[in-house]
PDB file of C-alpha atoms and ligand atoms in Angstrom:
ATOM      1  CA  UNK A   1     -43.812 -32.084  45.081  1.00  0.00           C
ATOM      2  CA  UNK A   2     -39.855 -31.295  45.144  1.00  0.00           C
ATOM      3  CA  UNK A   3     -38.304 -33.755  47.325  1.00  0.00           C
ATOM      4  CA  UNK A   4     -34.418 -33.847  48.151  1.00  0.00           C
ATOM      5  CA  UNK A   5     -32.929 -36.665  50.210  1.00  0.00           C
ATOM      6  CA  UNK A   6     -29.656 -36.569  51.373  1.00  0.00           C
ATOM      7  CA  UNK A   7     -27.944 -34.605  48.473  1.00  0.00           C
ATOM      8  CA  UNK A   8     -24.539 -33.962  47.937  1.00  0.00           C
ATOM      9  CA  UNK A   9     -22.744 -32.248  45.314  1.00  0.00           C
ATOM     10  CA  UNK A  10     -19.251 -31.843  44.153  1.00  0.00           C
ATOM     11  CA  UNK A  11     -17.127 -30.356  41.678  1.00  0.00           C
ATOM     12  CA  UNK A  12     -13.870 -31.867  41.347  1.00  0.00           C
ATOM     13  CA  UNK A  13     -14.123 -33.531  44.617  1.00  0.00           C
ATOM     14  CA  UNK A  14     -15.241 -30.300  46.307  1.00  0.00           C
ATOM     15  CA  UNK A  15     -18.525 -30.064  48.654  1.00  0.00           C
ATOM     16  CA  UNK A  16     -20.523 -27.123  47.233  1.00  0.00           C
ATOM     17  CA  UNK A  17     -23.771 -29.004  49.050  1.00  0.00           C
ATOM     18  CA  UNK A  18     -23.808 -31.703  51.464  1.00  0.00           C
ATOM     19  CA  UNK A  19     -26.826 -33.422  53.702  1.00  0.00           C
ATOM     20  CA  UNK A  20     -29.967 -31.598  51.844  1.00  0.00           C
ATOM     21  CA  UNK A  21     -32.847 -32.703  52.926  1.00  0.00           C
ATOM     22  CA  UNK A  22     -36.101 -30.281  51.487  1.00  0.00           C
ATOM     23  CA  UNK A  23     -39.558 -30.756  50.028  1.00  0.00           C
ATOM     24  CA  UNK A  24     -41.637 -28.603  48.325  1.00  0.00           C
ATOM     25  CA  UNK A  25     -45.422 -28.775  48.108  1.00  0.00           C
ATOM     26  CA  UNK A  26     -47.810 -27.330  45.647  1.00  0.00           C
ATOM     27  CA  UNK A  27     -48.843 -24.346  45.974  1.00  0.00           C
ATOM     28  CA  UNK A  28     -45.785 -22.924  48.001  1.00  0.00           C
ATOM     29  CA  UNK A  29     -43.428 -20.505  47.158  1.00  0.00           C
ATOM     30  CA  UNK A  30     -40.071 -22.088  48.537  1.00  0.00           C
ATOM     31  CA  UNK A  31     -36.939 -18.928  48.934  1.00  0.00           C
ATOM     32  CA  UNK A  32     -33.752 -20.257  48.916  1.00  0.00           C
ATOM     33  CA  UNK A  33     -31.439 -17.404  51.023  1.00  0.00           C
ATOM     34  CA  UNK A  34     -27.725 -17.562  51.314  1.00  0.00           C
ATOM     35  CA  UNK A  35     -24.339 -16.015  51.036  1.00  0.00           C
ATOM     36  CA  UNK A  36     -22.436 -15.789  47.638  1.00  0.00           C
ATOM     37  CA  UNK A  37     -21.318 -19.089  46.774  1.00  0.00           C
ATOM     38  CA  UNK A  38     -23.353 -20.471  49.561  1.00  0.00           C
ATOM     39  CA  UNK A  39     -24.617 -23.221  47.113  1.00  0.00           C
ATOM     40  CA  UNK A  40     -28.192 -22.044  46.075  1.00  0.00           C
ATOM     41  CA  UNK A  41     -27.647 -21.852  42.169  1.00  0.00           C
ATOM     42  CA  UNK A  42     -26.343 -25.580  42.220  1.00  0.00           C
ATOM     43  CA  UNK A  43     -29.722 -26.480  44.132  1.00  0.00           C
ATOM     44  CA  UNK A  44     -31.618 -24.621  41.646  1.00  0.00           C
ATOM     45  CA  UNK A  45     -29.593 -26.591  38.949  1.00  0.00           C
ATOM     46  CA  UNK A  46     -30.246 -29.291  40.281  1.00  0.00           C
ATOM     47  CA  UNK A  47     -34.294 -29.564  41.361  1.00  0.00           C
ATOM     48  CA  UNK A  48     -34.659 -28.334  36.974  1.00  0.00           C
ATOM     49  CA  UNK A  49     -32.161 -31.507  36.361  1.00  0.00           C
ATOM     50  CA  UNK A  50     -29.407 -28.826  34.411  1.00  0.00           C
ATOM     51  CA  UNK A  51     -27.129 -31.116  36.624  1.00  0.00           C
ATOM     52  CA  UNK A  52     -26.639 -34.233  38.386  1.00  0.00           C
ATOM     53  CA  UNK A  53     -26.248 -35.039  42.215  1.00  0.00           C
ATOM     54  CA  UNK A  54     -23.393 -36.706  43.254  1.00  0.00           C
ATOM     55  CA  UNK A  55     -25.054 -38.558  46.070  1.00  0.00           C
ATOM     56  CA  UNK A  56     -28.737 -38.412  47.005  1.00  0.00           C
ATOM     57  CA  UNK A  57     -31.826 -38.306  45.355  1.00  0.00           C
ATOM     58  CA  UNK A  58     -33.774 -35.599  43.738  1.00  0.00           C
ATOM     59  CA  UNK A  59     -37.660 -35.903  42.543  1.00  0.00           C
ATOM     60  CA  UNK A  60     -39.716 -33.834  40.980  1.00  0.00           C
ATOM     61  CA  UNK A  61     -43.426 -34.419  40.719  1.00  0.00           C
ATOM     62  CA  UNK A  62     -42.255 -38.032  41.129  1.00  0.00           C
ATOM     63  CA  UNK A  63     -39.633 -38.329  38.665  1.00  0.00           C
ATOM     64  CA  UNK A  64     -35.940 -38.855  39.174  1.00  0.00           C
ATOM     65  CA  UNK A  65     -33.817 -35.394  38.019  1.00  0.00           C
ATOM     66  CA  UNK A  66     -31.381 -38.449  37.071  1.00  0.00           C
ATOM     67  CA  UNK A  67     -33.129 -40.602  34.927  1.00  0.00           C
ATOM     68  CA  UNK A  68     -36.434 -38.641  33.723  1.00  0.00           C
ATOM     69  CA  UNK A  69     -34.105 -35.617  33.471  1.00  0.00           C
ATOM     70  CA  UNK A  70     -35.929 -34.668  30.242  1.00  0.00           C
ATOM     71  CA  UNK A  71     -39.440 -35.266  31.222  1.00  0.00           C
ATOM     72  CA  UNK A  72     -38.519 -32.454  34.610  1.00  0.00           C
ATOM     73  CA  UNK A  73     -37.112 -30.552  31.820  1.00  0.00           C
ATOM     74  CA  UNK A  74     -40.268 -30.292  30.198  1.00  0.00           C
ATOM     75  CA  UNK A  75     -42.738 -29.441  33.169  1.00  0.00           C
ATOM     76  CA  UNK A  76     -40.227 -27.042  34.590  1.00  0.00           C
ATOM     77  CA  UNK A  77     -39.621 -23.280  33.929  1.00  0.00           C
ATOM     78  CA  UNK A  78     -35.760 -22.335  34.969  1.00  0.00           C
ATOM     79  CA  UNK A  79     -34.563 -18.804  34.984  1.00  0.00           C
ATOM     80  CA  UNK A  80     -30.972 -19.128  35.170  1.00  0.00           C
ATOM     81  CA  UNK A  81     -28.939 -16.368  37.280  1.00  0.00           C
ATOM     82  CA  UNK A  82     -27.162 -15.982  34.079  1.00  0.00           C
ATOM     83  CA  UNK A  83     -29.319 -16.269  31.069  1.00  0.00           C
ATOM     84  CA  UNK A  84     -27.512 -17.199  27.464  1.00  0.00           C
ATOM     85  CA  UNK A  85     -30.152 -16.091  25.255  1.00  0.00           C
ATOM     86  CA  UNK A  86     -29.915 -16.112  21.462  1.00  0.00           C
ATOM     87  CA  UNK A  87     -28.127 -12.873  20.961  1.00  0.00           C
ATOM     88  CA  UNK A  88     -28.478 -12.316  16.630  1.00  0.00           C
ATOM     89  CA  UNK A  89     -32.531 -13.323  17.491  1.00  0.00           C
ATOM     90  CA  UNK A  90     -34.862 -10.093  18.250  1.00  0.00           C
ATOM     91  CA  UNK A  91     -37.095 -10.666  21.308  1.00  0.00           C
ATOM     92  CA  UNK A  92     -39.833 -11.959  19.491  1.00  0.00           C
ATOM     93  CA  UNK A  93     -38.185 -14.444  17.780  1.00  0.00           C
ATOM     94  CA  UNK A  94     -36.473 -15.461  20.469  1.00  0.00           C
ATOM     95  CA  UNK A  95     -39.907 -16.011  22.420  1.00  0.00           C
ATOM     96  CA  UNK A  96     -41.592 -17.627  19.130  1.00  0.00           C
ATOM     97  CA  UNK A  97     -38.199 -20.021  18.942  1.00  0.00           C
ATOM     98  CA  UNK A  98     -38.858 -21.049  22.684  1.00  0.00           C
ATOM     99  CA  UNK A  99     -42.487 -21.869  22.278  1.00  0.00           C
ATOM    100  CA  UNK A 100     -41.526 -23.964  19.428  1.00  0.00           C
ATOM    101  CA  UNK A 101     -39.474 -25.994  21.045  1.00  0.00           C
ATOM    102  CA  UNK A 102     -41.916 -26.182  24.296  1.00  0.00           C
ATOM    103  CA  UNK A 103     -44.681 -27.045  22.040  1.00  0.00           C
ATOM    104  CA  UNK A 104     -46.743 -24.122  22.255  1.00  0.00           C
ATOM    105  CA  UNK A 105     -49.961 -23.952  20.001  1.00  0.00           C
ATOM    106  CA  UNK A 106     -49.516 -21.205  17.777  1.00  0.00           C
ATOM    107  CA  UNK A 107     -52.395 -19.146  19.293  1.00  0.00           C
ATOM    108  CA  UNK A 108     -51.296 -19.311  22.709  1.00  0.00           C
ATOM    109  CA  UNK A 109     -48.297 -18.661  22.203  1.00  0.00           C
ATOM    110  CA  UNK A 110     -48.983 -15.195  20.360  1.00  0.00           C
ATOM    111  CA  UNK A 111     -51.454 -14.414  22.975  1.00  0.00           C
ATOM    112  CA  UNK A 112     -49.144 -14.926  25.894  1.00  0.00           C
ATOM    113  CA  UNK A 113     -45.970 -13.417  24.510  1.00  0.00           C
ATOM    114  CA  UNK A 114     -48.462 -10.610  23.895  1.00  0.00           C
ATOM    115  CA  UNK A 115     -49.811 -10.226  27.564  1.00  0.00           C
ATOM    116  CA  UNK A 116     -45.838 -10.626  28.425  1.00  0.00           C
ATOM    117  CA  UNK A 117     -44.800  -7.778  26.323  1.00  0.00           C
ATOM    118  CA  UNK A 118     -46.949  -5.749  27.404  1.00  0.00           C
ATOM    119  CA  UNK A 119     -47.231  -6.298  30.860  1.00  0.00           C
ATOM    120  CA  UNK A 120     -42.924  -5.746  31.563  1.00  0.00           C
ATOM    121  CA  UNK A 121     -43.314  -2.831  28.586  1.00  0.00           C
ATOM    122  CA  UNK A 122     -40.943  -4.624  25.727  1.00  0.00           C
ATOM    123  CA  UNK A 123     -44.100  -4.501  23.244  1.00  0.00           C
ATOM    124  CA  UNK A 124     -42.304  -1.521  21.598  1.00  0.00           C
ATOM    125  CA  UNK A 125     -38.853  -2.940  21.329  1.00  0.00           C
ATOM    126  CA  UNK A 126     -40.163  -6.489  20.892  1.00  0.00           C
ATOM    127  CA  UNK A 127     -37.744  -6.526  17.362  1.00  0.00           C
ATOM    128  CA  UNK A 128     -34.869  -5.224  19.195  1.00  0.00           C
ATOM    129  CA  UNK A 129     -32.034  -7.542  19.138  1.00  0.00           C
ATOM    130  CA  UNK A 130     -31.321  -9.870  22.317  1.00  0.00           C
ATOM    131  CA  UNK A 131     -27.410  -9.043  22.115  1.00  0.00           C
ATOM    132  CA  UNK A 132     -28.633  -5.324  22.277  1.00  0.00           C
ATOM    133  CA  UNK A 133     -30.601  -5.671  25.357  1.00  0.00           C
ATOM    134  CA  UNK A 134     -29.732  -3.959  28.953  1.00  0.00           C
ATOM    135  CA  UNK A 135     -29.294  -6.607  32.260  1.00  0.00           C
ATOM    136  CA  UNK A 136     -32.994  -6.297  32.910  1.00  0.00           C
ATOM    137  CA  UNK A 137     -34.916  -6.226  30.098  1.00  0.00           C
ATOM    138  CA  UNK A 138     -32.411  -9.477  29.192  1.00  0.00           C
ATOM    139  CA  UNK A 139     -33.778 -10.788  32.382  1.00  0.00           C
ATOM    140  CA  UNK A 140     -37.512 -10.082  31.762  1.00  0.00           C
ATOM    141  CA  UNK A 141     -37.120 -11.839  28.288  1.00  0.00           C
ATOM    142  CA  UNK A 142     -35.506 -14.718  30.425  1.00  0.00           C
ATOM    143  CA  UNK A 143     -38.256 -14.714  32.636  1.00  0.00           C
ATOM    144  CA  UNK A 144     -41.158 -14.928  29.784  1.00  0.00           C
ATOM    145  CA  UNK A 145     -38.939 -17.533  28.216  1.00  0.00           C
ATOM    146  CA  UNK A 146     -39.533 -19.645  31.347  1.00  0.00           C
ATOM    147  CA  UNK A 147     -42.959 -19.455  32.069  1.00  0.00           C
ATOM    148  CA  UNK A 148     -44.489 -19.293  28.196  1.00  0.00           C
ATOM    149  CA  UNK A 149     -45.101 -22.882  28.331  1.00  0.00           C
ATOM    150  CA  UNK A 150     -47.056 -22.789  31.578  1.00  0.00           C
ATOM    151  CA  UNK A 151     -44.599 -24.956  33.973  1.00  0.00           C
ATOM    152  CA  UNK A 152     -45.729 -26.702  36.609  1.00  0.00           C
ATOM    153  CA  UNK A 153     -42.337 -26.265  38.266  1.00  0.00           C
ATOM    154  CA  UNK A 154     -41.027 -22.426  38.338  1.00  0.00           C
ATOM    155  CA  UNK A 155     -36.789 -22.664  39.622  1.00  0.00           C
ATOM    156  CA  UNK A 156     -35.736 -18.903  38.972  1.00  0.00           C
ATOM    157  CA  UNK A 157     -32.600 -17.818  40.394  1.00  0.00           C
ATOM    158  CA  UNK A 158     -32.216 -13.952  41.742  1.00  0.00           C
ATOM    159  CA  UNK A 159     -34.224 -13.393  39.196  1.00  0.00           C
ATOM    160  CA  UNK A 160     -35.823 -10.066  40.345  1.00  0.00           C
ATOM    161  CA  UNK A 161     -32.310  -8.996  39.946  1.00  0.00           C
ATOM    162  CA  UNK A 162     -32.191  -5.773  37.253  1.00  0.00           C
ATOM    163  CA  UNK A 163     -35.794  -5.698  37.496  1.00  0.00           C
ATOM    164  CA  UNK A 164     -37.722  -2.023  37.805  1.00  0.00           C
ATOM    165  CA  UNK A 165     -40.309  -1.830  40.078  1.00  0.00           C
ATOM    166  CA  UNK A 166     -43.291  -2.122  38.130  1.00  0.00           C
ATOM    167  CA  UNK A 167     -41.707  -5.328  36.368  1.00  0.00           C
ATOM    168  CA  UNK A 168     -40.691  -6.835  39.611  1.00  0.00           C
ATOM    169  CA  UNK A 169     -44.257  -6.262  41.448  1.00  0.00           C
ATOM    170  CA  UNK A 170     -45.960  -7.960  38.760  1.00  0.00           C
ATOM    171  CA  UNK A 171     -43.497 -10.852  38.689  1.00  0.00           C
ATOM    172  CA  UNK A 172     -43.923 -10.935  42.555  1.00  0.00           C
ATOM    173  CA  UNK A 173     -48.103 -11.055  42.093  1.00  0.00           C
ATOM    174  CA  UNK A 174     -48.171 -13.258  38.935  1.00  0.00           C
ATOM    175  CA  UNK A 175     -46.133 -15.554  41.154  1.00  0.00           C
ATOM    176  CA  UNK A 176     -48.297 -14.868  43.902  1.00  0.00           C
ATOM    177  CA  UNK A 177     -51.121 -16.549  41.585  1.00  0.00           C
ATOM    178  CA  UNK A 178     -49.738 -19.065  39.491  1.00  0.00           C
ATOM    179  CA  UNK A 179     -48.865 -20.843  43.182  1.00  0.00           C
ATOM    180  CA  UNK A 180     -52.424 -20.677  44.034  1.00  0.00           C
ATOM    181  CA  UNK A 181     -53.501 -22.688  41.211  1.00  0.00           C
ATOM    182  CA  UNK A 182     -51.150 -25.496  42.989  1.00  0.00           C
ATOM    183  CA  UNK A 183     -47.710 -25.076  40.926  1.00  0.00           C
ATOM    184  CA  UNK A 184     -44.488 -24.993  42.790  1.00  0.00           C
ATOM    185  CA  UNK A 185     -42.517 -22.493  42.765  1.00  0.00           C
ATOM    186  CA  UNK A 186     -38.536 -22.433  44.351  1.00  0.00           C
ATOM    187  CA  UNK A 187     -36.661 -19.635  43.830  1.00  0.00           C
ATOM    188  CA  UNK A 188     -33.054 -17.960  44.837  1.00  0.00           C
ATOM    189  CA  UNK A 189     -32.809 -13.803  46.304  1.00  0.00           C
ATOM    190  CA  UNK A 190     -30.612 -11.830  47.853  1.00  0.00           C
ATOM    191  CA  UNK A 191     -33.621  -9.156  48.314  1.00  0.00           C
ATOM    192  CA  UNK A 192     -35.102 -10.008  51.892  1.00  0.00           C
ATOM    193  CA  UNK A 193     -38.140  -8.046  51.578  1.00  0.00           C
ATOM    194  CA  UNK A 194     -39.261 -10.348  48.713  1.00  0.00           C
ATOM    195  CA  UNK A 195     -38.069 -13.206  50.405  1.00  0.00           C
ATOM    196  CA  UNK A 196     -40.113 -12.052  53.882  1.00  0.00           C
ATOM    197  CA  UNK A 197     -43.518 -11.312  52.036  1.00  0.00           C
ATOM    198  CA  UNK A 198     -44.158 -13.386  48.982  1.00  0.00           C
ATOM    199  CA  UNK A 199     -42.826 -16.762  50.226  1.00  0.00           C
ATOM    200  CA  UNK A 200     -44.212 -19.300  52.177  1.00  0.00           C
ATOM    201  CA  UNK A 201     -41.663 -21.495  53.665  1.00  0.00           C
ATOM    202  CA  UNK A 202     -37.273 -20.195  53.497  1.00  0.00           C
ATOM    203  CA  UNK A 203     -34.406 -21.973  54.085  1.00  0.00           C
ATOM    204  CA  UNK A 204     -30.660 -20.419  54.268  1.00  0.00           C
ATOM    205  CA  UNK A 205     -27.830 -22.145  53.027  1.00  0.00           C
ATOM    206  CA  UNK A 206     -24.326 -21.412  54.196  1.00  0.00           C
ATOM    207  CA  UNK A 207     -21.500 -23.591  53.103  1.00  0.00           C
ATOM    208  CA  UNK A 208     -23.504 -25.985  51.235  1.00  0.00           C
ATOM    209  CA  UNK A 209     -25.910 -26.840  54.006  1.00  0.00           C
ATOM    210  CA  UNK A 210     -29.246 -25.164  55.091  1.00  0.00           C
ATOM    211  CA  UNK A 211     -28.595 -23.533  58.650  1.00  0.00           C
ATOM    212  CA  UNK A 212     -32.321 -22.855  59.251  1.00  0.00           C
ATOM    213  CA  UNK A 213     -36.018 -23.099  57.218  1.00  0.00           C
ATOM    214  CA  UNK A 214     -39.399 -22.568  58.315  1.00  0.00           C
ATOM    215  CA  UNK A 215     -41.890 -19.899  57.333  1.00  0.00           C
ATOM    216  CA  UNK A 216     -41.095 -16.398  58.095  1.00  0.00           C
ATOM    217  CA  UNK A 217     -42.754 -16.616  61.378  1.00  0.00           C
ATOM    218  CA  UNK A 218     -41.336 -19.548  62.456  1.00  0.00           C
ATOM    219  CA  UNK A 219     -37.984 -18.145  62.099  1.00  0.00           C
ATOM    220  CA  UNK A 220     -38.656 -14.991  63.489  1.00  0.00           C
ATOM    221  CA  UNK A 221     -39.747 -16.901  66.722  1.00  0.00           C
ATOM    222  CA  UNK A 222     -37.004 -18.895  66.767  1.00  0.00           C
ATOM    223  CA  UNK A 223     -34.482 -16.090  66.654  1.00  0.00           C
ATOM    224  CA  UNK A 224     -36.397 -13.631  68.708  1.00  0.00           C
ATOM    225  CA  UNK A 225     -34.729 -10.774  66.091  1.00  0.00           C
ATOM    226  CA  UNK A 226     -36.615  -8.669  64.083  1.00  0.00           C
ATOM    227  CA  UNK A 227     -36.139  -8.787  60.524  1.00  0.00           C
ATOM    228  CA  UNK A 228     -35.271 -11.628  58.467  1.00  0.00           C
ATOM    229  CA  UNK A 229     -32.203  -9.508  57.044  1.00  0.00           C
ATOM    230  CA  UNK A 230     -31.086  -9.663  61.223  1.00  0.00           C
ATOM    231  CA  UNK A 231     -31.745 -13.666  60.951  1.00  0.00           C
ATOM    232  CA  UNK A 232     -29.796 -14.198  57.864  1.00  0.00           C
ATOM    233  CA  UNK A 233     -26.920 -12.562  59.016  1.00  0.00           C
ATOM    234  CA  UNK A 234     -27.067 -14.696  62.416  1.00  0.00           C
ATOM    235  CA  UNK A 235     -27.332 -17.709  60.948  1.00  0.00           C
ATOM    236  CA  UNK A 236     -24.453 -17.535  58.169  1.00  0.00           C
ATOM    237  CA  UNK A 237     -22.440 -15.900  61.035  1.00  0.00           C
ATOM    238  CA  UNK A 238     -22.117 -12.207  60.524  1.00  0.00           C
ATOM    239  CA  UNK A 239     -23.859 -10.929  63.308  1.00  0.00           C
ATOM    240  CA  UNK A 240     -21.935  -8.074  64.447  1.00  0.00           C
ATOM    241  CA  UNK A 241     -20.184  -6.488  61.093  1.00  0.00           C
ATOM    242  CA  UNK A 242     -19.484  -3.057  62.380  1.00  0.00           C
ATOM    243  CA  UNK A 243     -15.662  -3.842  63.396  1.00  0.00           C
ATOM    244  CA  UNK A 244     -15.101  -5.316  59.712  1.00  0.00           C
ATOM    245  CA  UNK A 245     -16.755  -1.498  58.241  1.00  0.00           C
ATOM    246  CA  UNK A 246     -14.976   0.195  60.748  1.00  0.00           C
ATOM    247  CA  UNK A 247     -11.419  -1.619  60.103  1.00  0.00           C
ATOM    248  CA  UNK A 248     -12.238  -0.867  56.530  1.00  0.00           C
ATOM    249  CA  UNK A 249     -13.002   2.689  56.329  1.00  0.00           C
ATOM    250  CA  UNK A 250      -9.686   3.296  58.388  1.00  0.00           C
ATOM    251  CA  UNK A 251      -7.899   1.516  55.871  1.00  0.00           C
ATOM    252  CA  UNK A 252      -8.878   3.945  53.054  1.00  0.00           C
ATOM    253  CA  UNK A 253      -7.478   6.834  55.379  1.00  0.00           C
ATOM    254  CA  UNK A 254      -4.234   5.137  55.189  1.00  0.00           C
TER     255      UNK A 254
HETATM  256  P1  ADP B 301     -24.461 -19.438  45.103  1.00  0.00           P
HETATM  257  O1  ADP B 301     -25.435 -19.532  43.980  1.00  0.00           O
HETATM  258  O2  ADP B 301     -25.097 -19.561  46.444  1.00  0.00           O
HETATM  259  O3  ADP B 301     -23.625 -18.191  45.026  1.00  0.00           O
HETATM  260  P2  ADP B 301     -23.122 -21.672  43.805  1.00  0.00           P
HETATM  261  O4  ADP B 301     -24.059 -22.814  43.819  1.00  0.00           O
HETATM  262  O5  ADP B 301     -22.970 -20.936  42.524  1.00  0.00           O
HETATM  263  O6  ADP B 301     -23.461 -20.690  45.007  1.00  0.00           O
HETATM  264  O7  ADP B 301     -21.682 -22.191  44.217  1.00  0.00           O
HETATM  265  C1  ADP B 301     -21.466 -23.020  45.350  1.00  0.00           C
HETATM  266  C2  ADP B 301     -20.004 -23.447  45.353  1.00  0.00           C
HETATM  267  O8  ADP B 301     -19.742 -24.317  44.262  1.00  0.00           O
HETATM  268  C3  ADP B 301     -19.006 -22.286  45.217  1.00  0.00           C
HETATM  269  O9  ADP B 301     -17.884 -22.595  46.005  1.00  0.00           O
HETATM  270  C4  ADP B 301     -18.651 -22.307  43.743  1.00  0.00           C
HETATM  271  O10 ADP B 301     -17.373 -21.797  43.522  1.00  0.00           O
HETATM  272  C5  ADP B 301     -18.722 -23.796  43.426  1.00  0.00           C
HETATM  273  N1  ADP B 301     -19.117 -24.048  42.020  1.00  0.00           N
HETATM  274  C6  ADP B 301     -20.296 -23.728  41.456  1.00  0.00           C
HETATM  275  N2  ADP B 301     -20.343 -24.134  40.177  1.00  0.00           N
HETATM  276  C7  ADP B 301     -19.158 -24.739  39.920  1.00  0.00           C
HETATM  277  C8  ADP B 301     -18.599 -25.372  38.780  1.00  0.00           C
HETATM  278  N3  ADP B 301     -19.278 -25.475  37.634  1.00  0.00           N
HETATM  279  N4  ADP B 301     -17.345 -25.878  38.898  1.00  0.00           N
HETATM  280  C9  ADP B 301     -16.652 -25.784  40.045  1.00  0.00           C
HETATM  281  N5  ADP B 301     -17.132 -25.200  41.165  1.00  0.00           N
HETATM  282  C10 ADP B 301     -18.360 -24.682  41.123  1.00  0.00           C
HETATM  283 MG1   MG B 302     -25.943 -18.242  42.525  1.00  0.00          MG
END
């Protein structure tokens, strides 16, 4: 499991987390919800040991993000919100370059960069160059990238962001499966419908701390509101925003 005690973190003496407390079973599919800058890409950077907490402790599968930081490295797929891929590589040698250094037989590989390809349609531009790429099909390459060495810890942040339909439906079912063969899976969305239906337990973060978690239900119990959108906005304190549209759309008559 994911297990955070008490975890802070700072930058330059600022709080962009304080007091997290979460655990993640496998076989979940955790959703981390929250404003911008709310703190959920420093979680996620965190739980895949890309950085350090400044107080607390953080374990994956039962090894310290601190001091096994490369052995979570190697069990765990991360899909950064902002991907730096190779730009002067072509998608398939970008892919083949990844496997490498994850170890991936030969065979597999080619068979599941392959199925990839195919499956988010980039078998036909699979020699296009990554620097030549759109937002999304940048992202889907990210996304491959991630899971070619079969992780048993998936972290991918907004990463249904840019995604067509058909792309982000089977990313939402794949998902749906790989957790039922007992990986974990913790992952970052603005996008509440995904959030609502494909994962199993939520939390929402707002200034660094989580306001509220539970599974869908439980939330929507709690609250007595009716979608989670209406929760979200409760608990990070935005209830009622038609005075802020309102004051706005005089302002542009001015
Ligand atoms: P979110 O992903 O929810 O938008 P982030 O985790 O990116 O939030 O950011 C949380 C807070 O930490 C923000 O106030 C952000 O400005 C700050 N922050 C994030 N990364 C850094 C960094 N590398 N250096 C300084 N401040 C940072
Ligand atoms: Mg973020």
């Amino acid at each position: 499991m994911i297990e955070l005690i008490n975890v802070t973190k700072a930058y330059s003496g600022k709080l962009a987390l304080s007091g997290i407390n979460l655990q993640v079973q496998p076989g979940q599919i955790y959703g981390i919800l929250g404003p911008n800058g709310s703190g959920k890409t420093t979680m996620l950077k965190l739980i895949s040991s890309i950085i350090k907490p400044t107080s607390g402790s953080i374990t994956v599968l039962g090894h310290d993000t601190i001091i096994e930081n490369n052995v979570v490295k190697a069990f765990t797929g991360y899909v950064p919100e902002t991907p730096a891929l190779y730009e002067s590589m072509n998608i398939w040698e970008y892919l083949r370059f990844i496997a490498s250094v994850r170890k991936v037989p030969a065979g597999q590989y080619e068979k599941r960069a392959t199925e990839f390809l195919k499956a988010f349609e980039l078998d036909q531009i699979s020699s296009d160059y990554i620097g030549n790429l759109s937002f999304g099909t940048r992202q889907k390459v990210a996304i491959i990238a991630a899971l070619i060495h079969d992780p048993q810890v998936i972290v991918l942040d907004e990463a249904m962001n840019g995604l067509d339909p058909r792309s982000s439906k089977i990313l939402k079912d794949l998902l749906a499966k790989i957790a039922e063969r007992g990986k974990i899976i913790i992952f970052s969305t603005h996008i509440m419908e995904v959030a609502q239906r494909l994962c199993t337990r939520l939390s929402i973060l707002y200034a660094g701390k989580i306001v509220d978690s539970g599974t869908f239900e439980e939330l929507e119990k709690k609250h007595s509101e009716g979608t989670l959108e209406d929760i979200f906005l409760k608990v990070t304190g935005s209830e009622d925003l038609d005075p802020t549209v309102n004051s706005l759309a005089e302002s542009m008559r001015e």
